[in-house]
Coordinates of C-alpha atoms in Angstrom, one line a residue:
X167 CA 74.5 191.6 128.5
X168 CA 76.9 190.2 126.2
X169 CA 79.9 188.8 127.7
X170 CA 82.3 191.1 125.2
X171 CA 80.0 194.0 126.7
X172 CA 80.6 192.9 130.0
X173 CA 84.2 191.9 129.8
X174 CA 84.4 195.8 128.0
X175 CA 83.4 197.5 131.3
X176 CA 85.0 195.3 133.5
X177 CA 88.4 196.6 131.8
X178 CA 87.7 200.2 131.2
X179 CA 86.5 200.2 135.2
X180 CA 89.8 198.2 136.4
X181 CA 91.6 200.2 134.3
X182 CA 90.2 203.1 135.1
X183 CA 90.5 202.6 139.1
X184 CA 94.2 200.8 138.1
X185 CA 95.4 204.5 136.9
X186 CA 93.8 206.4 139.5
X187 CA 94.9 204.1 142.2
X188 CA 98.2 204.7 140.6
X189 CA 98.4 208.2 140.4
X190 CA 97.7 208.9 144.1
X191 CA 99.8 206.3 145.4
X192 CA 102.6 208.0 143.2
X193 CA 102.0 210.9 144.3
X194 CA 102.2 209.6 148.1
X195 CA 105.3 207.5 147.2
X196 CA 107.0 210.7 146.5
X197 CA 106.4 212.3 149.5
X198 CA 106.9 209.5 151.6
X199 CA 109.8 208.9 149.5
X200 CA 111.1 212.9 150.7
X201 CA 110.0 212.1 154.2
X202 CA 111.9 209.0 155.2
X203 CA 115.4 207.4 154.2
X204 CA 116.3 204.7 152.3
X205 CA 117.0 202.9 155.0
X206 CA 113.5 203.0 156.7
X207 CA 112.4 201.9 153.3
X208 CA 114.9 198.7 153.2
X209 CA 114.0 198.1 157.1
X210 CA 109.8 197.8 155.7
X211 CA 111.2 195.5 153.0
X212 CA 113.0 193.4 155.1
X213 CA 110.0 192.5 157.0
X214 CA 106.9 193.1 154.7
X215 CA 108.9 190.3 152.6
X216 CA 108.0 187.7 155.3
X217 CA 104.1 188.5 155.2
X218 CA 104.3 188.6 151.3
X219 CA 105.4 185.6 150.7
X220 CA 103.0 183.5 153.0
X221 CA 99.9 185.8 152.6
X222 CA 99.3 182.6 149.6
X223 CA 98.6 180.6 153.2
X224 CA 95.3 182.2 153.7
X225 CA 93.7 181.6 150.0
X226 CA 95.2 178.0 149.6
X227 CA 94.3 178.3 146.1
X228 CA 90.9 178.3 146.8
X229 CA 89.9 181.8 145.1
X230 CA 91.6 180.9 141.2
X231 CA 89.3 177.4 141.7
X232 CA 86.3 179.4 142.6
X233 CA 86.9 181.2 139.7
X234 CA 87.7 178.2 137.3
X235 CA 84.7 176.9 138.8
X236 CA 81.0 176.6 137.4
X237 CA 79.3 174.8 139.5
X238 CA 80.0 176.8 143.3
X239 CA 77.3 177.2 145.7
X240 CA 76.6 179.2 148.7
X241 CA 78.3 176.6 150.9
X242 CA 81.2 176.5 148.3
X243 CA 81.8 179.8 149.0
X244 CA 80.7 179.9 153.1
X245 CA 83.4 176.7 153.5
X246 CA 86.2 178.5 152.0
X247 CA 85.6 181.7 153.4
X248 CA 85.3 180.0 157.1
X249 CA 89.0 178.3 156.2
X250 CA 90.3 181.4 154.7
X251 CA 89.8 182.8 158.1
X252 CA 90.7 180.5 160.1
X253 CA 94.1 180.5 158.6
X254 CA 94.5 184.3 158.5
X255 CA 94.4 184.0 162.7
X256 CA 96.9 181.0 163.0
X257 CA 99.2 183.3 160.8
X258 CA 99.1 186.3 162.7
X259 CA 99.7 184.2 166.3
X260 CA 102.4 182.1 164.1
X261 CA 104.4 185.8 163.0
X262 CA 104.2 187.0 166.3
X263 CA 105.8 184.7 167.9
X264 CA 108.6 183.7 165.4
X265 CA 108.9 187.3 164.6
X266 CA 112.3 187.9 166.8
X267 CA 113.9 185.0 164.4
X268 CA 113.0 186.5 161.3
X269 CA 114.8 189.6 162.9
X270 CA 118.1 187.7 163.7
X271 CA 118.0 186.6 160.0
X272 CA 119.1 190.9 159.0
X273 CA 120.8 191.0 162.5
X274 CA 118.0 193.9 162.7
X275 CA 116.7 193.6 166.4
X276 CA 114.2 196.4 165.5
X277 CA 112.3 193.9 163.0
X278 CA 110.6 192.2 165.5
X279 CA 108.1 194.5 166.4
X280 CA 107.8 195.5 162.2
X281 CA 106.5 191.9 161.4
X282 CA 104.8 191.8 164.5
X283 CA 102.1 194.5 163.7
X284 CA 102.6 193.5 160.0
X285 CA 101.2 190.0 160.9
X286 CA 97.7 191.6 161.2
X287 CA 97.7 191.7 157.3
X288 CA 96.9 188.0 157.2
X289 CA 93.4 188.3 159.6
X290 CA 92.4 191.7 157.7
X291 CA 92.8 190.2 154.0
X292 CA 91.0 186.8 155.4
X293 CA 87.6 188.5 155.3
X294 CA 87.7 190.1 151.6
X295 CA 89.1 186.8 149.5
X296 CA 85.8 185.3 149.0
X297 CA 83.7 188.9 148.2
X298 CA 86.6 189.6 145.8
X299 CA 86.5 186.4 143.9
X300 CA 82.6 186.5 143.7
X301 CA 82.9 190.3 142.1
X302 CA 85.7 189.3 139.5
X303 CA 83.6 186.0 138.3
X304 CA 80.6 188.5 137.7
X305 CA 82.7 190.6 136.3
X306 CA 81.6 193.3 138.6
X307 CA 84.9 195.7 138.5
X308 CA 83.1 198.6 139.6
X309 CA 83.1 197.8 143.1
X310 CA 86.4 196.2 143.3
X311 CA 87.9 199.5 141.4
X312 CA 86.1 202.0 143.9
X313 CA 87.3 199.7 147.3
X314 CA 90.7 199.9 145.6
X315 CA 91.3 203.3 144.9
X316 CA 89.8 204.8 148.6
X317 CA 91.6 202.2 150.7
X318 CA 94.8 203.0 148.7
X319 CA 94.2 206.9 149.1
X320 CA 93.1 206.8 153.0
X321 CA 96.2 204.4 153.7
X322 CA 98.5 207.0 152.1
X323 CA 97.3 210.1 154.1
X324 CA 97.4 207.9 156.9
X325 CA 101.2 207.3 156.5
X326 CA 101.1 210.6 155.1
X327 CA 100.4 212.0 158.2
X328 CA 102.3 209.5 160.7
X329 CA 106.0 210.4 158.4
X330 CA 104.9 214.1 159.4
X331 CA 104.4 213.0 162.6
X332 CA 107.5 211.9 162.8
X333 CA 106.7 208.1 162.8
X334 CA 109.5 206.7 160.6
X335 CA 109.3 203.2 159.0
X336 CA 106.3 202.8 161.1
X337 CA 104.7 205.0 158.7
X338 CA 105.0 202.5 156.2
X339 CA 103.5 200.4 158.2
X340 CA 100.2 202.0 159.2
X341 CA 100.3 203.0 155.7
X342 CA 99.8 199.1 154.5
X343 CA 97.5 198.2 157.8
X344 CA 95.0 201.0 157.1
X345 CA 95.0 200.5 153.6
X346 CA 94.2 196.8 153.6
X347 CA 91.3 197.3 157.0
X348 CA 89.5 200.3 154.6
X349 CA 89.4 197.6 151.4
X350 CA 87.6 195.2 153.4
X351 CA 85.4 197.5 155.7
X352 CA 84.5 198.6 151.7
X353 CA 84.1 195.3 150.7
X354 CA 82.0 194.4 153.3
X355 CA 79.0 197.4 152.8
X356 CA 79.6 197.5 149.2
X357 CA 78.4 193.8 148.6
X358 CA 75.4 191.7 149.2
X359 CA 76.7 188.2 149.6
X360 CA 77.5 186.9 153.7
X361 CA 78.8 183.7 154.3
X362 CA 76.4 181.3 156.0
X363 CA 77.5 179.7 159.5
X364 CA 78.2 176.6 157.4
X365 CA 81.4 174.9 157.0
X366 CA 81.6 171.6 154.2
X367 CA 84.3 169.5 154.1
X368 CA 83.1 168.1 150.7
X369 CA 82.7 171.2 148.9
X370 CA 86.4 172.3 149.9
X371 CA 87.7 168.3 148.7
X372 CA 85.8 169.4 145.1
X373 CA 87.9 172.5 144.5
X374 CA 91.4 170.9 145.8
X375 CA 92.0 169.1 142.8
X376 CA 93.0 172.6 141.0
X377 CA 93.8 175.1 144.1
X378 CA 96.4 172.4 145.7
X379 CA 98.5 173.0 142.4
X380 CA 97.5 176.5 142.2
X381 CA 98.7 176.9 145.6
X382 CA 102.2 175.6 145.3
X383 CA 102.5 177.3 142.2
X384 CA 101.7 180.7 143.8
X385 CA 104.0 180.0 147.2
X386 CA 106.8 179.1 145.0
X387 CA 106.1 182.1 142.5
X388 CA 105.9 184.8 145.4
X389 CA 109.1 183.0 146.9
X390 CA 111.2 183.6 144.3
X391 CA 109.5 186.8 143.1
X392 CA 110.5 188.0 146.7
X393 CA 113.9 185.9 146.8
X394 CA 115.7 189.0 145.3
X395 CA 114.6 191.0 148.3
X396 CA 115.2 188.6 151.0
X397 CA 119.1 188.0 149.1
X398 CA 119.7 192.0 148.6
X399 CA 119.0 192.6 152.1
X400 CA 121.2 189.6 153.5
X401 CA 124.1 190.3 151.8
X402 CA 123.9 194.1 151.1
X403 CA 122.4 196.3 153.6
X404 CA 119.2 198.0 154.6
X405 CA 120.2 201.6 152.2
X406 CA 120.8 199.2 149.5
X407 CA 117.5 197.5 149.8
X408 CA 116.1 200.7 149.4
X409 CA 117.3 201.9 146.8
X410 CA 116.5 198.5 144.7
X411 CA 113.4 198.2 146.1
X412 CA 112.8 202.1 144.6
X413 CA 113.9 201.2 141.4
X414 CA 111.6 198.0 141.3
X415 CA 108.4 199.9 143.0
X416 CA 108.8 202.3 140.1
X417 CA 109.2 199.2 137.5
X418 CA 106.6 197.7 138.9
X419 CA 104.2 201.0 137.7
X420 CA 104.9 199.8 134.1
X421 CA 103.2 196.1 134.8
X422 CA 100.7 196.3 137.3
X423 CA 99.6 199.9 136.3
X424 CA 99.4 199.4 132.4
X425 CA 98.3 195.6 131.3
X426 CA 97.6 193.7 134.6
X427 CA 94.1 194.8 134.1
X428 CA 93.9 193.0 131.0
X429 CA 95.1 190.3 132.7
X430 CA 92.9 190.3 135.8
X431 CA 89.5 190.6 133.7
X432 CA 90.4 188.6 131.4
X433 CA 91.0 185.5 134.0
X434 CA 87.4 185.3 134.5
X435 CA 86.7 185.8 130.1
X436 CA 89.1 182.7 129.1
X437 CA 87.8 180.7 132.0
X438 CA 84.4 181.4 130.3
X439 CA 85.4 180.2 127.1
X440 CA 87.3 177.4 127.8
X441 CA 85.2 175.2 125.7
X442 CA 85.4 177.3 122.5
X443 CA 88.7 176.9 121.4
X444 CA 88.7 179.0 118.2
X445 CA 86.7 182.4 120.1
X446 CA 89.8 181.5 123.0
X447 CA 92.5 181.9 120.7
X448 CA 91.0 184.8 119.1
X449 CA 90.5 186.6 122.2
X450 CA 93.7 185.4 124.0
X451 CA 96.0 186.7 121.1
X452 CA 94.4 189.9 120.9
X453 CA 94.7 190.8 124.7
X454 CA 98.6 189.6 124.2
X455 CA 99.4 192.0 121.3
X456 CA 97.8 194.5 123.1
X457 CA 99.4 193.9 126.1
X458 CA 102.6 193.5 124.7
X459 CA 101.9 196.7 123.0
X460 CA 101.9 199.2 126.0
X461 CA 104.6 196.9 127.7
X462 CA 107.5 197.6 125.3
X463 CA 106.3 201.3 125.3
X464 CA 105.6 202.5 128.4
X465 CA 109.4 200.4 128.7
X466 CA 111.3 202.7 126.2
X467 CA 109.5 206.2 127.7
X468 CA 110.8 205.3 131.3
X469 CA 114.1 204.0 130.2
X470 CA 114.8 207.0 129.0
X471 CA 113.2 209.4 131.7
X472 CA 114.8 207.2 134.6
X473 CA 116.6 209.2 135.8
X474 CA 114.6 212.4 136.0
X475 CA 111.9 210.8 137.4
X476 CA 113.4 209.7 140.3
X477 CA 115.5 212.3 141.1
X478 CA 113.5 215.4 140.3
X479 CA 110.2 212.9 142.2
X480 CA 112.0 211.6 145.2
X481 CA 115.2 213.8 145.5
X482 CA 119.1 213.3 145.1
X483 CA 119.6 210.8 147.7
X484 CA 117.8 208.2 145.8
X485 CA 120.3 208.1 142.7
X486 CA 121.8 205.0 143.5
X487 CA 118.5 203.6 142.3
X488 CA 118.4 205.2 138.7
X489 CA 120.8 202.1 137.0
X490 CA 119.1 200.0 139.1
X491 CA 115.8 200.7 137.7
X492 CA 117.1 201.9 134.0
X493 CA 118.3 197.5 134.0
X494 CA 115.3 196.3 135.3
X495 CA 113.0 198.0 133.4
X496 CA 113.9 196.3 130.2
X497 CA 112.7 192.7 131.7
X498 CA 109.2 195.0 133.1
X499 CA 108.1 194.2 129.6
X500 CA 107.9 190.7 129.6
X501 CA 105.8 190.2 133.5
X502 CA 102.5 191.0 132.0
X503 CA 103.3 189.1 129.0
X504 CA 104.2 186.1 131.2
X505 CA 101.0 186.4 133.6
X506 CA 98.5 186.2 130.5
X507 CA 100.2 183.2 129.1
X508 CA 99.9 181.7 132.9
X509 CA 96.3 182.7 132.6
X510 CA 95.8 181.1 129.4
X511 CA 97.0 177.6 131.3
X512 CA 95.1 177.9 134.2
X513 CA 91.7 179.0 132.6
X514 CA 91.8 175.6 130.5
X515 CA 91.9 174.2 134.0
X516 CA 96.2 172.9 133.7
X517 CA 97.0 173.9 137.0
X518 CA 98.8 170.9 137.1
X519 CA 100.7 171.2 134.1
X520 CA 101.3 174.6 135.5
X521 CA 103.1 174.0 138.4
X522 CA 105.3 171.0 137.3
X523 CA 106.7 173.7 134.8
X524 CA 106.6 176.2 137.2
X525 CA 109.3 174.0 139.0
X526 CA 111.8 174.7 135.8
X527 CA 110.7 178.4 135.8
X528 CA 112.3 178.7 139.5
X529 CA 115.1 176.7 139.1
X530 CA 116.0 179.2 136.4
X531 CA 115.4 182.1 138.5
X532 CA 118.1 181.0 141.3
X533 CA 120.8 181.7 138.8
X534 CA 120.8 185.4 139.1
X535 CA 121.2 185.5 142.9
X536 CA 124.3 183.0 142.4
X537 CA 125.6 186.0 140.1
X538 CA 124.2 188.8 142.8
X539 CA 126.7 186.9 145.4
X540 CA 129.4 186.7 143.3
X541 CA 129.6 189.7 141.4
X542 CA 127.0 192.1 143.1
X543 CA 124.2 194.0 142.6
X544 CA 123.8 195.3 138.9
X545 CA 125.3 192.4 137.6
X546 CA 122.6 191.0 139.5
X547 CA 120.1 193.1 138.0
X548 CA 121.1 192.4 134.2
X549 CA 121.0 189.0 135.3
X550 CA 117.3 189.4 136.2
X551 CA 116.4 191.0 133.0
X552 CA 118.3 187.9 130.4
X553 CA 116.4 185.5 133.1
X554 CA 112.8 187.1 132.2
X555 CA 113.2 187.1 128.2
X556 CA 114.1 183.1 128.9
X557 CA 111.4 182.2 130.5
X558 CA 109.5 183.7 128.1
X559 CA 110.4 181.9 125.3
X560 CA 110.3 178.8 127.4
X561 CA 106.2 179.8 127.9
X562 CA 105.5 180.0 124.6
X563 CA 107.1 176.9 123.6
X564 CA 104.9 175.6 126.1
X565 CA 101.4 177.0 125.2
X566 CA 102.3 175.5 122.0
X567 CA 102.4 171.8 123.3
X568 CA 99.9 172.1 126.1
X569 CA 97.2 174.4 125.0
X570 CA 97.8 174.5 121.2
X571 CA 98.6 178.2 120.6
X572 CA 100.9 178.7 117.9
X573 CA 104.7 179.5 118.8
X574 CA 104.9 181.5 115.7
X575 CA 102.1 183.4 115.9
X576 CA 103.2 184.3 120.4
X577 CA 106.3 185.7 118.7
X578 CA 104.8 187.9 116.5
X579 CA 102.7 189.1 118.7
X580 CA 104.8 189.5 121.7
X581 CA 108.0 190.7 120.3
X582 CA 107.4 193.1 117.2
X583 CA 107.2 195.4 119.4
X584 CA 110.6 194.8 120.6
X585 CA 112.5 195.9 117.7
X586 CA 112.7 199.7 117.7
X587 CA 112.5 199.8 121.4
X588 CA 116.1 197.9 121.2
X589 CA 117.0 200.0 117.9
X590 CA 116.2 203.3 120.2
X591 CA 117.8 202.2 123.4
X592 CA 120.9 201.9 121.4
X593 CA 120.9 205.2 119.8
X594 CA 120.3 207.0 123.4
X595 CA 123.2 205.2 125.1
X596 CA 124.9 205.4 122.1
X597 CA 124.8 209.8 122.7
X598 CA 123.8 209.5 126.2
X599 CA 122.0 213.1 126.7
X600 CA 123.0 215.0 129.8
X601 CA 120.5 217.5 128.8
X602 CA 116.7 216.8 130.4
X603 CA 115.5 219.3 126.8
X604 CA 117.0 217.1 125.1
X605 CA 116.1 213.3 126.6
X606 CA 112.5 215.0 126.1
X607 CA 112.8 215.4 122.6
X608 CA 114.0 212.0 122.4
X609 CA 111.3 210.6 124.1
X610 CA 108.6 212.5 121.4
X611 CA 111.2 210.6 118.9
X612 CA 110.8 207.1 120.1
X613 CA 107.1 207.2 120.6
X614 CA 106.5 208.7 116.9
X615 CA 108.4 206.3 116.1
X616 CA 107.2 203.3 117.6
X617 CA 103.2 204.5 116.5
X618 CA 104.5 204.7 113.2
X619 CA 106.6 201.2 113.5
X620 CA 103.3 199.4 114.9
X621 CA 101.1 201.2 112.0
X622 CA 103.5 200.3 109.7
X623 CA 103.1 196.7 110.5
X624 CA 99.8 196.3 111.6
X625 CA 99.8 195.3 114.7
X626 CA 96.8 193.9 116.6
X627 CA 97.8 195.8 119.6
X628 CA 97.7 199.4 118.2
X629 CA 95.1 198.8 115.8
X630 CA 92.9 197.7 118.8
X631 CA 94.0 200.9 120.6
X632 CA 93.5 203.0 117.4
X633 CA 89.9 201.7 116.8
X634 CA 88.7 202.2 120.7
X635 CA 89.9 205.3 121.4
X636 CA 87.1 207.6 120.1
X637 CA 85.0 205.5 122.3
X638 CA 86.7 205.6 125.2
X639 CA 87.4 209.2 124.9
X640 CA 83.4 209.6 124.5
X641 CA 82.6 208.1 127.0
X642 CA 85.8 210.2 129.6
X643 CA 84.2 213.0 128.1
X644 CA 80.3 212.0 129.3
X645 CA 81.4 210.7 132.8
X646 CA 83.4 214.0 133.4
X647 CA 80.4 216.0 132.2
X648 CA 78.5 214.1 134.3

């Protein structure tokens, strides 16, 4: 098979699991969302934040090398897996014990026991890195997708159930516990490969190289891509927490429910063609243009809708969150932007490069939580959102020097798009509609609009769209017969 053929399936079934995934666990936000208070919500946040950011501990940037990687072996992938676990038990004794500091960080003695049970994320995620990495090189998203959508849709009932129950924040909780145990019970009966008893210090030396760099790349990234919550809930309170982290749980539909599929298949593609410079470009462009496409879209529909759908979803007491998310939805467009120019670096094997730049790209981000402390939370917010569209720019300058891909060409591709979402924007705040009729019918406007915009100028993104939907909806049509 072709690797354009296999690359093809590999999206439609991540994509396809991606949406279904994300429908369910909508619909379970929402009534978890009705169940519990924004408090409980900030409380989960407070702690989960902890386990997020060192969960990068257990892979040690061993899984992005395995996949850069031609030349693994059996013992390649035995001698990480063996380490992966091996670090997954020394976090979960480590969080136990330091979990009572973590608490007197909030002033929250009811914490402790939160990151305490959370702590067994790291030994249950341990035992699926290697499996997972061995499926994305083959491209096999079928599996992945299935694992995915179940373990999401079992861990929801589960917390479901235990918010009935009467449970509280420790529904959340057994919510994220059962859903990661399910994926890699799945994983494990799903897939052939079993690590041998075999553990080489040599074959782990051979991928350091790239996964050290990788590694403090990723710990820095999930840092400060989790500094915003650690900050909010320091300074603000646990309510407030929630209501941000609502707003960005909803933003976060837009990036890792419309392009990060692109972006995860197509890791594994540009790492293939690595040594074909012309066939990269060709490809790499073409995923960003469609990628930006749907980003600055799927931006301009939610803007607009905020507010209904959070309070008609989740109910009046989360409309503090509507502003909140209506800013921070406007920088949603550049994340998977951003993540496939990281994956262009990394796939030429600059991991390096990567993370010496990736120094500048934090330092940059620390200047919105100067602004969050001084001025407070929305300032914070639109602080955020100038702080993406940056860094942006900074990439592309970068791809340009590093990996030769033409600045002129990243900003046509990335930000033609951008144009009559910000013409749009303007006009609705401009009449800011009270009406939910009439917000609708402004919604039907923009998205004529921008179809006719993208037609207009041709681009790569919407013509790709236009030419593959009859056979994508064939082939909906056949499965659902089927």
């Amino acid at each position: 098979m072709s690797l354009k053929k296999k690359s093809a399936i590999a999206f439609a079934w991540d994509i396809g699991g991606t949406f279904s995934t994300a429908i369910s666990g909508f619909v379970i936000s929402i009534i978890l969302a009705r169940l519990l208070t924004p408090e409980q919500f900030g409380l989960l946040g407070m702690a989960i934040v902890f386990i997020a950011i060192s969960k990068v501990f257990i892979d040690v940037g061993f899984a992005s090398a395995l996949i850069q990687s031609k030349d693994n072996t059996n013992l390649s992938y035995s001698s990480v897996f063996w380490l992966n676990v091996f670090i997954g038990a020394i976090l979960t004794s480590l969080f136990f014990f330091i979990a009572p500091w973590l608490a007197n960080f909030y002033g929250k003695p009811e914490i402790t026991n939160l990151v305490r049970w959370l702590s067994l994320i790291f030994i249950f995620e341990s035992f699926s890195i290697v499996q997972t990495v061995i499926l994305k090189k083959e491209l096999n998203f079928k599996i992945l997708t299935i694992r995915n959508t179940v373990a999401a849709i079992v861990g929801g009932v589960a917390g479901v159930i235990c918010a009935f129950l009467g449970f509280g924040v420790y529904s959340l909780v057994i919510q994220n516990l059962v859903a990661i145990a399910v994926g890699t019970v799945l994983l494990w009966t799903t897939t052939s490969w079993r690590p041998d008893f075999k553990f080489s210090s040599i074959e782990v030396k051979k991928l350091i190289g790239f996964s050290s760099y990788v590694f403090f790349d990723r710990f820095l990234s999930e840092l400060f891509r989790k500094l915003d919550i650690l900050v909010v809930g320091k300074v603000f309170n646990a309510s407030t927490l929630g209501f941000y982290t609502r707003a960005v749980t909803l933003k976060n539909q837009v990036t890792n429910y419309s392009s990060s599929s692109l972006s995860k298949v197509f890791f594994p593609v540009l790492s293939s063609l690595q040594d074909d410079h012309r066939e990269f470009k060709r490809v790499y462009f073409k995923v960003v243009s469609v990628v930006a496409f749907l980003s600055f879209g799927l931006t301009g529909v939610l803007y607009i809708l905020g507010e209904d759908v959070i309070i008609t979803l989740f109910g009046e007491k989360w409309r503090p969150s509507v502003k909140i998310f209506q800013i921070i939805i406007l920088g949603a467009c550049t994340y998977p932007v951003n993540s496939m120019m990281v994956n262009a670096f990394m796939s030429k094997g600059k991991s390096k490069e990567n993370f010496y730049i990736g120094l500048f790209r934090k330092f940059i981000r620390l200047l919105p939580f100067y602004i969050a402390y001084k001025f407070g939370l929305y300032e914070f917010t639109i602080a955020l959102v100038f702080v993406s569209y940056f860094l942006t720019i900074l990439n592309i300058i970068l791809l340009q020097k590093y990996s030769d891909l033409s600045t002129r060409i990243h900003f046509i591709k990335i930000f033609e798009g951008a144009i009559p979402l910000m013409v749009f924007l303007l006009f609705f705040e401009y009449f800011n509609p009270s009406s939910l009729l009439i917000r609708l019918i402004m919604v039907f406007l923009f998205v004529g609009g921008y179809l006719f915009y993208n037609k207009q100028i041709n681009s790569e993104g919407f013509i790709f769209i236009l030419n593959n939907y009859p056979k994508i909806k064939n082939k909906l049509r056949k499965r659902f017969k089927k």
